[in-house]
Amino acid sequence: MQRYIVPPEAFRGRTVVVEGDDAFHLSRVMRMRPGDRIVVCDGCGREATAVLTKVAPDRAEAEAEDFRPSAGEPAWTVVIAQSLPKGDKMELIIQKGTEIGAAAFVPFRSERVIVRYDGKQEAKRLERWRRIAKEAAEQAHRGRLPEVSGVASWRELLASFPEYDDVYFCYERQGGEPSAGLRTLVRETMSRIPDRPLKLLVVVGPEGGFTEREAAEAEAAGARPVGLGSRILRTETAALAVLACLMYESGEMGGDG
């Protein structure tokens, strides 16, 4: 059954209004008619099966048959903070990260970021990123629409660390004691906070990695450096690998979490 994520205000009692690109899609692409059924989700964890009553390219209406909690949301809240990568890699991270279960994405600027966007370009790119997240959430039957924030500065990112139960900073130390493994750190977090779902931030650097100064500042702000095994992962691979591991540890993929 076709699925659409609409704003919470689109639910008006049992009537659900579908507008814009979604209305065009269901009317012109899917060629739906009154009487057809769709699934509508408010992006905040509630959904319903609804029967279409009016269909037009710019607006459709449906009557909800039932309301229920969405079943497609993981227990843990995992936010991906991704330093801006080159090309369209951020699109891949948002698309696949949404499918796996990320709760939100925080693009940020760090010292070794290569790309530079002006304000107009950033606004257009943010709009595209959010559209990609919406499409991926619908495809994956997510119950919540992951937020994609505007590009943050390094200082803004550091200031957000206290909002999380733990911050995993993907960084291999240069010499000296190696960074702890992800499995070790996440199980330490689970043992420290055993009675509720975790809220975690995963911080991933750009192609050139983080500087030693940034690593020191992240640790001082409360982040925990984490190693990702003996292989070197591309920046877009690192974010998705960590996210998948956390979903497994939480029990989302049949683990013991």
Short mmCIF file of C-alpha atoms in Angstrom, two decimals:
data_model
loop_
_atom_site.label_atom_id
_atom_site.label_comp_id
_atom_site.label_asym_id
_atom_site.label_seq_id
_atom_site.Cartn_x
_atom_site.Cartn_y
_atom_site.Cartn_z
CA MET A 1 0.00 0.00 0.00
CA GLN A 2 1.39 3.41 -0.97
CA ARG A 3 2.71 5.38 1.98
CA TYR A 4 2.92 9.15 2.46
CA ILE A 5 4.38 11.20 5.29
CA VAL A 6 2.40 14.40 5.74
CA PRO A 7 2.71 17.24 8.29
CA PRO A 8 0.90 16.66 11.60
CA GLU A 9 -1.46 19.55 10.81
CA ALA A 10 -2.66 17.65 7.72
CA PHE A 11 -4.65 15.44 10.10
CA ARG A 12 -7.97 17.21 10.74
CA GLY A 13 -10.00 14.82 12.85
CA ARG A 14 -10.37 11.75 10.64
CA THR A 15 -9.79 13.73 7.47
CA VAL A 16 -6.25 13.76 6.09
CA VAL A 17 -5.15 16.32 3.50
CA VAL A 18 -2.35 15.43 1.09
CA GLU A 19 -0.90 18.35 -0.90
CA GLY A 20 1.99 19.35 -3.14
CA ASP A 21 4.29 16.73 -4.64
CA ASP A 22 2.56 13.92 -2.75
CA ALA A 23 -0.84 14.81 -4.22
CA PHE A 24 0.69 14.96 -7.70
CA HIS A 25 2.39 11.60 -7.14
CA LEU A 26 -0.72 9.74 -6.02
CA SER A 27 -2.95 11.32 -8.70
CA ARG A 28 -0.67 11.44 -11.75
CA VAL A 29 2.03 8.82 -11.09
CA MET A 30 0.08 6.20 -9.14
CA ARG A 31 -3.21 7.16 -10.86
CA MET A 32 -5.21 6.64 -7.69
CA ARG A 33 -8.92 7.38 -7.52
CA PRO A 34 -11.48 7.92 -4.75
CA GLY A 35 -11.98 4.64 -2.91
CA ASP A 36 -8.31 3.63 -3.10
CA ARG A 37 -6.47 3.15 0.17
CA ILE A 38 -3.18 4.68 1.27
CA VAL A 39 -1.17 4.80 4.47
CA VAL A 40 -0.59 8.28 5.88
CA CYS A 41 1.92 9.02 8.62
CA ASP A 42 2.31 12.27 10.57
CA GLY A 43 6.10 11.90 10.79
CA CYS A 44 5.87 11.91 14.58
CA GLY A 45 5.14 8.23 15.20
CA ARG A 46 1.43 7.94 14.31
CA GLU A 47 -0.07 6.53 11.12
CA ALA A 48 -3.39 5.43 9.65
CA THR A 49 -4.86 3.55 6.75
CA ALA A 50 -7.10 5.99 4.88
CA VAL A 51 -9.58 5.86 2.02
CA LEU A 52 -9.23 8.54 -0.64
CA THR A 53 -12.33 10.71 -1.04
CA LYS A 54 -11.01 13.49 -3.32
CA VAL A 55 -8.10 13.32 -5.75
CA ALA A 56 -6.55 16.22 -7.68
CA PRO A 57 -2.97 16.96 -8.79
CA ASP A 58 -2.52 19.64 -6.13
CA ARG A 59 -4.67 18.27 -3.29
CA ALA A 60 -6.16 14.99 -2.16
CA GLU A 61 -8.29 14.11 0.83
CA ALA A 62 -8.76 10.82 2.62
CA GLU A 63 -10.72 9.51 5.58
CA ALA A 64 -8.69 7.63 8.18
CA GLU A 65 -10.03 4.17 9.02
CA ASP A 66 -7.77 3.70 12.03
CA PHE A 67 -4.94 5.36 13.94
CA ARG A 68 -2.02 3.41 15.35
CA PRO A 69 1.56 3.89 16.48
CA SER A 70 4.03 3.43 13.65
CA ALA A 71 5.95 0.18 13.91
CA GLY A 72 9.01 1.24 11.91
CA GLU A 73 10.95 3.14 14.56
CA PRO A 74 13.99 1.84 16.47
CA ALA A 75 14.08 2.12 20.25
CA TRP A 76 17.35 4.07 20.35
CA THR A 77 17.69 7.62 19.10
CA VAL A 78 20.86 7.80 16.99
CA VAL A 79 21.84 11.12 15.43
CA ILE A 80 24.53 11.28 12.74
CA ALA A 81 26.76 14.37 12.79
CA GLN A 82 28.56 14.29 9.46
CA SER A 83 31.30 16.69 8.46
CA LEU A 84 30.52 17.88 4.94
CA PRO A 85 31.86 15.39 2.38
CA LYS A 86 32.58 16.00 -1.28
CA GLY A 87 30.10 15.57 -4.11
CA ASP A 88 26.80 13.83 -3.41
CA LYS A 89 28.07 11.64 -0.56
CA MET A 90 25.86 13.45 1.96
CA GLU A 91 22.83 12.43 -0.07
CA LEU A 92 23.88 8.79 0.18
CA ILE A 93 24.43 9.08 3.94
CA ILE A 94 21.01 10.64 4.48
CA GLN A 95 19.19 8.19 2.23
CA LYS A 96 20.76 5.01 3.57
CA GLY A 97 21.00 6.31 7.12
CA THR A 98 17.27 7.01 7.10
CA GLU A 99 16.56 3.50 5.86
CA ILE A 100 18.73 1.97 8.61
CA GLY A 101 17.14 4.03 11.38
CA ALA A 102 18.91 7.36 12.03
CA ALA A 103 16.77 9.82 13.98
CA ALA A 104 18.41 12.96 12.57
CA PHE A 105 21.37 14.30 10.63
CA VAL A 106 23.59 17.24 11.57
CA PRO A 107 25.89 18.35 8.74
CA PHE A 108 28.77 20.43 10.10
CA ARG A 109 31.96 22.19 9.08
CA SER A 110 35.35 21.05 10.36
CA GLU A 111 38.88 22.15 9.53
CA ARG A 112 39.56 19.70 6.72
CA VAL A 113 36.27 20.12 4.89
CA ILE A 114 37.01 20.66 1.21
CA VAL A 115 33.62 21.84 -0.05
CA ARG A 116 32.39 25.39 0.49
CA TYR A 117 28.79 26.46 -0.05
CA ASP A 118 27.40 29.98 -0.09
CA GLY A 119 24.12 30.67 1.65
CA LYS A 120 21.97 30.24 -1.45
CA GLN A 121 23.60 26.95 -2.37
CA GLU A 122 23.25 25.66 1.19
CA ALA A 123 19.53 26.49 1.26
CA LYS A 124 18.93 24.56 -1.96
CA ARG A 125 21.01 21.64 -0.82
CA LEU A 126 19.24 21.50 2.54
CA GLU A 127 15.88 21.38 0.76
CA ARG A 128 17.14 18.49 -1.36
CA TRP A 129 18.56 16.64 1.67
CA ARG A 130 15.22 16.91 3.48
CA ARG A 131 13.35 15.63 0.42
CA ILE A 132 15.71 12.65 0.24
CA ALA A 133 15.09 11.91 3.93
CA LYS A 134 11.32 12.03 3.40
CA GLU A 135 11.39 9.71 0.39
CA ALA A 136 13.67 7.26 2.18
CA ALA A 137 11.49 7.33 5.32
CA GLU A 138 8.40 6.52 3.26
CA GLN A 139 10.16 3.73 1.40
CA ALA A 140 11.48 2.21 4.64
CA HIS A 141 8.11 2.50 6.45
CA ARG A 142 9.55 4.80 9.06
CA GLY A 143 7.18 6.29 11.59
CA ARG A 144 9.16 9.48 12.13
CA LEU A 145 10.68 11.83 9.61
CA PRO A 146 14.39 12.29 10.39
CA GLU A 147 15.31 15.93 10.79
CA VAL A 148 18.14 17.27 8.64
CA SER A 149 19.45 20.42 10.27
CA GLY A 150 21.22 23.33 8.64
CA VAL A 151 25.00 23.16 8.45
CA ALA A 152 26.44 23.71 11.93
CA SER A 153 29.80 25.11 12.91
CA TRP A 154 32.28 23.03 14.88
CA ARG A 155 31.58 25.10 18.00
CA GLU A 156 27.83 24.62 17.63
CA LEU A 157 28.32 20.88 17.35
CA LEU A 158 30.51 20.74 20.47
CA ALA A 159 27.91 22.71 22.42
CA SER A 160 25.27 20.07 21.60
CA PHE A 161 27.15 17.15 23.20
CA PRO A 162 25.43 17.41 26.64
CA GLU A 163 22.08 16.65 24.95
CA TYR A 164 23.11 13.00 24.46
CA ASP A 165 23.73 10.01 26.69
CA ASP A 166 26.99 9.45 24.83
CA VAL A 167 28.89 10.91 21.89
CA TYR A 168 30.94 8.51 19.77
CA PHE A 169 33.70 10.37 17.94
CA CYS A 170 35.02 8.33 15.02
CA TYR A 171 38.76 8.87 15.30
CA GLU A 172 41.87 6.72 15.27
CA ARG A 173 44.52 8.15 17.56
CA GLN A 174 47.91 8.88 16.02
CA GLY A 175 50.38 6.95 18.16
CA GLY A 176 49.91 6.08 21.82
CA GLU A 177 46.87 4.22 23.08
CA PRO A 178 44.43 3.27 20.28
CA SER A 179 40.81 4.37 20.38
CA ALA A 180 38.41 1.95 22.05
CA GLY A 181 36.30 -0.27 19.81
CA LEU A 182 32.67 0.59 19.16
CA ARG A 183 31.33 -2.60 20.72
CA THR A 184 33.24 -1.94 23.93
CA LEU A 185 32.01 1.62 24.24
CA VAL A 186 28.38 0.97 23.42
CA ARG A 187 28.16 -1.85 25.93
CA GLU A 188 29.68 0.41 28.56
CA THR A 189 26.98 2.95 27.77
CA MET A 190 24.28 0.28 27.99
CA SER A 191 25.54 -0.87 31.39
CA ARG A 192 25.60 2.70 32.67
CA ILE A 193 22.08 3.46 31.41
CA PRO A 194 20.24 0.11 31.56
CA ASP A 195 16.69 1.28 32.18
CA ARG A 196 15.76 3.30 29.08
CA PRO A 197 16.50 3.61 25.35
CA LEU A 198 19.72 5.47 24.59
CA LYS A 199 20.14 8.79 22.83
CA LEU A 200 23.45 8.79 20.98
CA LEU A 201 25.41 11.12 18.71
CA VAL A 202 27.84 9.69 16.16
CA VAL A 203 30.40 12.23 14.89
CA VAL A 204 32.12 11.45 11.57
CA GLY A 205 34.86 13.51 9.94
CA PRO A 206 35.39 14.51 6.30
CA GLU A 207 37.63 12.76 3.77
CA GLY A 208 40.75 14.17 5.43
CA GLY A 209 39.67 13.23 8.94
CA PHE A 210 39.85 15.37 12.06
CA THR A 211 42.83 17.38 13.23
CA GLU A 212 44.48 16.57 16.56
CA ARG A 213 43.14 19.86 17.91
CA GLU A 214 39.59 18.93 16.99
CA ALA A 215 40.01 15.50 18.58
CA ALA A 216 41.24 17.11 21.81
CA GLU A 217 38.35 19.58 21.83
CA ALA A 218 35.82 16.81 21.20
CA GLU A 219 37.17 14.77 24.11
CA ALA A 220 37.18 17.83 26.36
CA ALA A 221 33.51 18.36 25.45
CA GLY A 222 32.67 14.79 26.49
CA ALA A 223 33.01 12.74 23.30
CA ARG A 224 34.48 9.25 23.38
CA PRO A 225 36.94 8.42 20.57
CA VAL A 226 35.97 5.19 18.85
CA GLY A 227 37.87 3.00 16.42
CA LEU A 228 36.12 1.14 13.61
CA GLY A 229 38.34 -1.90 13.20
CA SER A 230 41.51 -2.59 11.29
CA ARG A 231 40.25 -1.35 7.91
CA ILE A 232 40.13 2.25 6.75
CA LEU A 233 36.56 3.29 5.94
CA ARG A 234 35.49 6.11 3.67
CA THR A 235 33.59 8.87 5.42
CA GLU A 236 30.25 7.80 3.91
CA THR A 237 30.90 4.18 4.89
CA ALA A 238 31.84 5.01 8.48
CA ALA A 239 28.55 6.72 9.30
CA LEU A 240 26.45 3.85 7.94
CA ALA A 241 28.62 1.14 9.50
CA VAL A 242 28.38 2.67 12.97
CA LEU A 243 24.64 3.19 12.61
CA ALA A 244 24.06 -0.42 11.58
CA CYS A 245 26.15 -1.67 14.51
CA LEU A 246 24.17 0.46 16.96
CA MET A 247 20.88 -0.80 15.55
CA TYR A 248 22.11 -4.35 16.07
CA GLU A 249 23.27 -3.69 19.64
CA SER A 250 19.90 -2.17 20.49
CA GLY A 251 18.17 -5.39 19.44
CA GLU A 252 16.69 -3.77 16.32
CA MET A 253 18.20 -6.44 14.05
CA GLY A 254 17.80 -9.43 16.28
CA GLY A 255 20.69 -8.73 18.65
CA ASP A 256 20.75 -9.31 22.37
CA GLY A 257 20.47 -5.60 23.23
#
